Coordinates of C-alpha atoms in Angstrom, one line a residue:
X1 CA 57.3 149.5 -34.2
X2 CA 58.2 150.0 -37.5
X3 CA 56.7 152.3 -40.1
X4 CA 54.9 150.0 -42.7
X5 CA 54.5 150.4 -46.1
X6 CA 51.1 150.1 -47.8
X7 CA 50.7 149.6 -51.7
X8 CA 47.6 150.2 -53.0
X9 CA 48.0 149.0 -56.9
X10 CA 48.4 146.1 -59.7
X11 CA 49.1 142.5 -59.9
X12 CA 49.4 140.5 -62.8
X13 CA 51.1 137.1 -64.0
X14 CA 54.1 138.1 -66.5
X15 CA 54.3 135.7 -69.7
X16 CA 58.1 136.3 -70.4
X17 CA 59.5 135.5 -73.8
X18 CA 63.3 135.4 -74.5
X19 CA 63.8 136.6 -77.8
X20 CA 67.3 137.4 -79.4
X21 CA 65.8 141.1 -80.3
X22 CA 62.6 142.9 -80.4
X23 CA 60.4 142.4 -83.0
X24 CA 59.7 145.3 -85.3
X25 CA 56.0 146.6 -86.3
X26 CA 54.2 143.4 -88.4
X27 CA 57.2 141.3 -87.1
X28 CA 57.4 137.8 -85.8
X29 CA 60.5 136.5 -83.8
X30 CA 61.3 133.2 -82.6
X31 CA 61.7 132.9 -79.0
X32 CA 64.2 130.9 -77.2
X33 CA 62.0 130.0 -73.8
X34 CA 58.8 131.2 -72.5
X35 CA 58.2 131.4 -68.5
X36 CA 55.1 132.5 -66.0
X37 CA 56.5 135.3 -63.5
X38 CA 54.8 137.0 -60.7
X39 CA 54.6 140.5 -61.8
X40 CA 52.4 143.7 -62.0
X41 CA 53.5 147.0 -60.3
X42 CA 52.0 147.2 -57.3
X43 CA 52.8 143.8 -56.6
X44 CA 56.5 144.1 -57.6
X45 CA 56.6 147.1 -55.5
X46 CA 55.0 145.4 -52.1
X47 CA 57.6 142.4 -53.0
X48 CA 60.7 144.7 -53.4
X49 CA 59.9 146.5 -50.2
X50 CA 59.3 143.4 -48.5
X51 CA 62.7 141.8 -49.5
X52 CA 63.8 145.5 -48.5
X53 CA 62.7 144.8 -44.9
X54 CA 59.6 146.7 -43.6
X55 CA 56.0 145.1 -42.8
X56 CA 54.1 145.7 -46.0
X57 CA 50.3 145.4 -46.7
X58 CA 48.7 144.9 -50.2
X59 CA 45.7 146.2 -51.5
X60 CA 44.8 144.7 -54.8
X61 CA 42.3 143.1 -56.7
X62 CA 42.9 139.4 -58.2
X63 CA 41.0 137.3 -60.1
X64 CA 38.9 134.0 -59.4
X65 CA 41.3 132.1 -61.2
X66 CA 44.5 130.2 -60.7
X67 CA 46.3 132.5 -62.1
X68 CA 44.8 134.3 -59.1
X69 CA 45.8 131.7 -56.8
X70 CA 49.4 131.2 -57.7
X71 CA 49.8 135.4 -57.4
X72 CA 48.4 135.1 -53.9
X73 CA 50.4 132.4 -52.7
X74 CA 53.7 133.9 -54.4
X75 CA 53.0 137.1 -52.3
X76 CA 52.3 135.3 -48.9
X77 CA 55.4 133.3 -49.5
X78 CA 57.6 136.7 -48.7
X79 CA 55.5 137.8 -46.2
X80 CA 53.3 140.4 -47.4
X81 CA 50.1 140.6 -45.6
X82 CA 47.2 140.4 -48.1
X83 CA 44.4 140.6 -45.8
X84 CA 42.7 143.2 -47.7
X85 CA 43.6 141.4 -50.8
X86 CA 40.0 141.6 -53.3
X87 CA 39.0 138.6 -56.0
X88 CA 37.1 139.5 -58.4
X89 CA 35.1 137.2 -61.1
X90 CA 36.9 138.1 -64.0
X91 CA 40.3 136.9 -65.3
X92 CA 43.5 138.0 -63.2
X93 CA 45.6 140.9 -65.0
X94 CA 48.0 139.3 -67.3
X95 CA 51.3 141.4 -69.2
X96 CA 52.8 140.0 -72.1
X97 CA 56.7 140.2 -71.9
X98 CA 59.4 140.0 -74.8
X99 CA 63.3 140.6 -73.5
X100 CA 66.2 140.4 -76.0
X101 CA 69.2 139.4 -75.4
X102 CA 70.2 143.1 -73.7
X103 CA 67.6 142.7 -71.2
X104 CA 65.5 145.3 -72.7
X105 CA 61.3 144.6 -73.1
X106 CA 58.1 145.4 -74.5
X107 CA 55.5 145.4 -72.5
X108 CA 51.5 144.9 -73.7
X109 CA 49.2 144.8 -70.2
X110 CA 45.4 143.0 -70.3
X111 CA 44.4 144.7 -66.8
X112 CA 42.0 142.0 -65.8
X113 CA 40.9 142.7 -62.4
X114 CA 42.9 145.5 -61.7
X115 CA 40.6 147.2 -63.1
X116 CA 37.9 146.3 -60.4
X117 CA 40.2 147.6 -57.3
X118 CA 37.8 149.3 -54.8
X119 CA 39.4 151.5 -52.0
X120 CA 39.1 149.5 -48.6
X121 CA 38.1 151.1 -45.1
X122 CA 41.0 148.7 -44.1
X123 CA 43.3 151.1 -45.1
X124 CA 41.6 154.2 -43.6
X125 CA 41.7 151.9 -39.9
X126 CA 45.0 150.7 -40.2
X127 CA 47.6 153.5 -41.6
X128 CA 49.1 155.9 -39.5
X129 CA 51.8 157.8 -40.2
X130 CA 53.2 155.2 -42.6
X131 CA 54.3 155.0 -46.5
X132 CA 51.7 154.8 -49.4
X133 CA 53.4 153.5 -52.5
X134 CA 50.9 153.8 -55.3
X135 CA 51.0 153.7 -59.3
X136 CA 49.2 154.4 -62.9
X137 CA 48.0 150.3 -63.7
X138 CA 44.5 150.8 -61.2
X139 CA 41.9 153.4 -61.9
X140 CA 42.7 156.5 -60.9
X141 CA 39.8 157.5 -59.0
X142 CA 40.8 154.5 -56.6
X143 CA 44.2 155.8 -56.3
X144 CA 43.4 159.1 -55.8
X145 CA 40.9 157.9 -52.4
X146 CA 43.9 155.9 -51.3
X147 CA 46.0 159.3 -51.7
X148 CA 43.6 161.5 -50.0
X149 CA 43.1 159.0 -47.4
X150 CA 46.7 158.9 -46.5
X151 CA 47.1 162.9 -46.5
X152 CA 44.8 163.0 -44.1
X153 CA 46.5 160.4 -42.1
X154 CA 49.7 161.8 -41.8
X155 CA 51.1 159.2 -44.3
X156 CA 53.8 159.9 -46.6
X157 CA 52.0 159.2 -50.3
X158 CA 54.9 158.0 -52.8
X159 CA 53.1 158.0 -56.8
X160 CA 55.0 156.1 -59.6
X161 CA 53.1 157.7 -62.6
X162 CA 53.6 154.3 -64.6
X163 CA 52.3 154.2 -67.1
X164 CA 52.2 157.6 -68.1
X165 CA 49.0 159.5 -68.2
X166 CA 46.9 162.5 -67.4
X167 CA 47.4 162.8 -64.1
X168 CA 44.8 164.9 -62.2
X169 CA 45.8 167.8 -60.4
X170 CA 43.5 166.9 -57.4
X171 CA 46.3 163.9 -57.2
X172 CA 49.7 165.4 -57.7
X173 CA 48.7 168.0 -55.1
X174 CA 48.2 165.5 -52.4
X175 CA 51.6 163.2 -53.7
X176 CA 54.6 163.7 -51.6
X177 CA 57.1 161.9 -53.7
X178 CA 56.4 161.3 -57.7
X179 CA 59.4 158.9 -59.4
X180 CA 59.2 158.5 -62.8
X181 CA 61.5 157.6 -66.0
X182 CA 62.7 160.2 -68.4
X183 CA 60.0 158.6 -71.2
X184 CA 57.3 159.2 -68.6
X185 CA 58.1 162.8 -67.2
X186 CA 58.0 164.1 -70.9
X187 CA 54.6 161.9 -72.2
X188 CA 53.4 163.0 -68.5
X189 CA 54.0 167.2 -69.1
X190 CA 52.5 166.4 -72.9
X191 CA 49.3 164.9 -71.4
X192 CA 49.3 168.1 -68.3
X193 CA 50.4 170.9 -70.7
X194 CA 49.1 169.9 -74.2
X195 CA 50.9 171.9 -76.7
X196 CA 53.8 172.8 -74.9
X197 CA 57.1 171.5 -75.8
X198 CA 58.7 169.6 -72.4
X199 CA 62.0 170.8 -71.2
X200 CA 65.2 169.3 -72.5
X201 CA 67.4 169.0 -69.3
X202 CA 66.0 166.6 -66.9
X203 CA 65.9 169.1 -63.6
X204 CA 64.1 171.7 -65.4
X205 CA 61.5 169.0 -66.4
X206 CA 61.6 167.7 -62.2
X207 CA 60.4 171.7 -61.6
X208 CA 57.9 171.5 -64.1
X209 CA 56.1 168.5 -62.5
X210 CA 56.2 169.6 -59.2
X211 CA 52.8 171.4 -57.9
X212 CA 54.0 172.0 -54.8
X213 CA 57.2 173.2 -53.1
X214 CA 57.7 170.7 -50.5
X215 CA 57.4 168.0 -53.3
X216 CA 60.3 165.6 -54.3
X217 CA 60.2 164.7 -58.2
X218 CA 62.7 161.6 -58.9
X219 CA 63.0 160.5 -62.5
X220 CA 65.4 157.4 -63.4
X221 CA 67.4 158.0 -66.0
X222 CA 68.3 154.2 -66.9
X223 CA 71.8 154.0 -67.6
X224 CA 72.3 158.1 -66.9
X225 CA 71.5 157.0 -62.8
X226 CA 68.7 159.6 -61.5
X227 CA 68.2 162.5 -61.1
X228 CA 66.2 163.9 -58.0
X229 CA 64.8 167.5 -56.9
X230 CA 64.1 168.5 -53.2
X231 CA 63.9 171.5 -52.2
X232 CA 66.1 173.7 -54.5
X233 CA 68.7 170.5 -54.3
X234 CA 69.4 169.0 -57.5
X235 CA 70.9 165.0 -56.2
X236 CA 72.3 163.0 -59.5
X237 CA 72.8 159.5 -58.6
X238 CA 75.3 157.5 -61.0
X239 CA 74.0 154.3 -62.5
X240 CA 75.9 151.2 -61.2
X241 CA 77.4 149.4 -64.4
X242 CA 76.2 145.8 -63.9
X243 CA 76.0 143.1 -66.5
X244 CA 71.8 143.5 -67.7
X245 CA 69.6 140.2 -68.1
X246 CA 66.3 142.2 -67.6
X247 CA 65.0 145.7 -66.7
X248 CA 61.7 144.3 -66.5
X249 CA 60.7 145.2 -62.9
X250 CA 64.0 147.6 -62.0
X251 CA 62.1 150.7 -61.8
X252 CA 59.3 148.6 -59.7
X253 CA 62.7 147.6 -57.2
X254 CA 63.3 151.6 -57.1
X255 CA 59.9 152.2 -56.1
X256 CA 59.8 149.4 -53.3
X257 CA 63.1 150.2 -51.8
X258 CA 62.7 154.0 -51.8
X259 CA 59.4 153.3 -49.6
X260 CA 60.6 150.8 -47.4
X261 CA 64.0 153.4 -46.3
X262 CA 61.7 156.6 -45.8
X263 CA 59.3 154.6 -43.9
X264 CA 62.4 153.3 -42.0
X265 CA 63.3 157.6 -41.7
X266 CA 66.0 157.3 -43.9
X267 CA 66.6 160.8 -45.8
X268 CA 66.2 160.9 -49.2
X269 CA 69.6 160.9 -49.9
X270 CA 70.0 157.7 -48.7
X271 CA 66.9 156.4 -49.4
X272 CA 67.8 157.2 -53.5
X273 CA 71.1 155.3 -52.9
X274 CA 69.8 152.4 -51.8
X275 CA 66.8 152.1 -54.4
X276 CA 69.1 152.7 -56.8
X277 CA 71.8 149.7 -55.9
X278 CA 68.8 147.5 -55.2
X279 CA 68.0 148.3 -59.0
X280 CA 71.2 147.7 -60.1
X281 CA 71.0 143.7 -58.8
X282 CA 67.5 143.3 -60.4
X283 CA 68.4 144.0 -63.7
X284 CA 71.0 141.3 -63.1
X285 CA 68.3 138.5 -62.7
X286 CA 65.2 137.5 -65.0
X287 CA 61.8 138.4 -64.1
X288 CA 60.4 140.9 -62.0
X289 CA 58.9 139.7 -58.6
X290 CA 61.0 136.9 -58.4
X291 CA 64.4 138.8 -58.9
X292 CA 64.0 141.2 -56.0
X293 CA 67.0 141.4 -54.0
X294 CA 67.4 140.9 -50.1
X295 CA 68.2 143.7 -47.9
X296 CA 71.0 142.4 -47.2
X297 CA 72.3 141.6 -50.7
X298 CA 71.7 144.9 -51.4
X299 CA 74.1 146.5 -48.1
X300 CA 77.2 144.0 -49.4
X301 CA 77.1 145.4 -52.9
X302 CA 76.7 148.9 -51.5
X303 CA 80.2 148.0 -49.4
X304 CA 81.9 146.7 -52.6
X305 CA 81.2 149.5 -54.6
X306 CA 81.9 152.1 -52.3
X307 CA 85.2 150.1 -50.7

């Protein structure tokens, strides 16, 4: 039976606005369409490693809404089981979304009943010796039970410290595998070691997040590829040049893919690769949930690029 992944983490409904560039401070800018989108990190995440091919559970919290109800039904609709799913009676976690013309975003997040994710027993019954794919949009506390939960499980706990923030050190002790972007590594050391300057060169910042030595530290470069330490083994991944319609969600498709092929026993080598391809065709498509790639899609661009 295969390993399954469980994400324990956000869900929100993206209100996407195409704008020809993003606005400056005080700024208004016309857009050229507006579009709901299934979205939020942990629910990108579960979708991406669904579409990646392993079982996945969700635990998140939604609200009694129908914004709610449309999130739900999106999630069923690939197959993710959400019988640990939570509503809450508040609104539904909602981001507000401009993309320019380059596919790059800004981002402004109304958590919404995120905020009011509970860790479930369900999770402390079902997982064993599976994947964990967390992240930074739910309390922390919560996380953290998930986390310690899992260690004592014998399940591999992956953290995506997105957004960055202080993370506690009773948390990165018990992570197995922390990705994050170049932006967040640096705000991430600020908020640990206040006052001290970050490192410049991205594997000397990878050592200085790490708390222990069995640890991977990812961060995604964007366009630089990514940059990975195991071990004493530096791995740098080249970015795939694709043409870019949105990078809202890519680092979300990392996350989910690099779950679903270590839960599949993939080493990490391969398991960067493939996140990293899968990446490259999200940021090809608009939206976030909704422009996860197949398995499948993913192994024949793999083959073209590497024929």
């Amino acid at each position: 039976m295969a390993a399954r992944v469980f994400v324990a983490g956000s869900a929100n409904m993206d209100i996407v606005a195409s704008v020809p560039r993003l606005p400056k401070p005080g700024e208004t800018v016309l857009a050229s369409a507006l579009a709901t989108l299934p979205g939020g990190k942990g629910a990108n995440q579960a979708v991406a490693a669904a579409k990646a091919g392993s079982p996945v559970t969700f635990f998140g919290c939604l609200g009694l809404d129908a914004l709610g109800d449309v999130l739900a039904a999106f999630l069923q609709s690939v197959e993710i089981d959400l019988a640990h799913l939570e509503r809450a009676a508040c609104g539904t976690g909602t981001a507000l979304i401009a993309v320019d013309d380059y596919g790059q975003n800004q981002i402004a997040i109304f958590p919404g009943a995120n905020s009011s994710l509970r860790f479930s027993e369900g999770f402390r019954q079902a997982a064993r010796g599976d994947v964990l794919l967390c992240q930074n949009e739910c309390p922390l506390d919560v996380v953290r039970e998930y986390a310690q939960a899992a260690r004592r499980q014998q399940v591999t706990v992956i953290h995506n410290a997105a957004p960055a923030v202080a993370l506690p050190q009773s948390l990165l002790e018990i992570v197995d595998v922390l990705v994050v972007n170049d932006d967040e590594a640096v705000q991430c050391l600020a908020l640990m070691h206040p006052g001290t300057e970050a490192p410049r060169e991205v594997a000397a910042m990878a050592r200085a997040l790490r708390v222990r030595a069995d640890q991977i530290i990812i961060v995604t470069l964007g366009a630089d590829g990514v940059v990975a330490l195991a071990g004493e083994r530096i791995i740098h991944i080249a970015v795939h040049r694709v043409q870019v319609v949105d990078t809202t969600g890519a680092g979300d498709c990392f996350c989910g893919y690099l779950a679903s092929c270590l839960a599949a026993g993939d080493s990490i080598d391969r398991a960067i690769t493939v996140a990293n391809a899968a990446a490259a065709l999200a940021v090809g498509r608009p939206g976030a949930g909704v422009g996860m790639p197949t398995r499948s899609e993913v192994d024949a661009f793999l083959a073209s690029v590497t024929a």
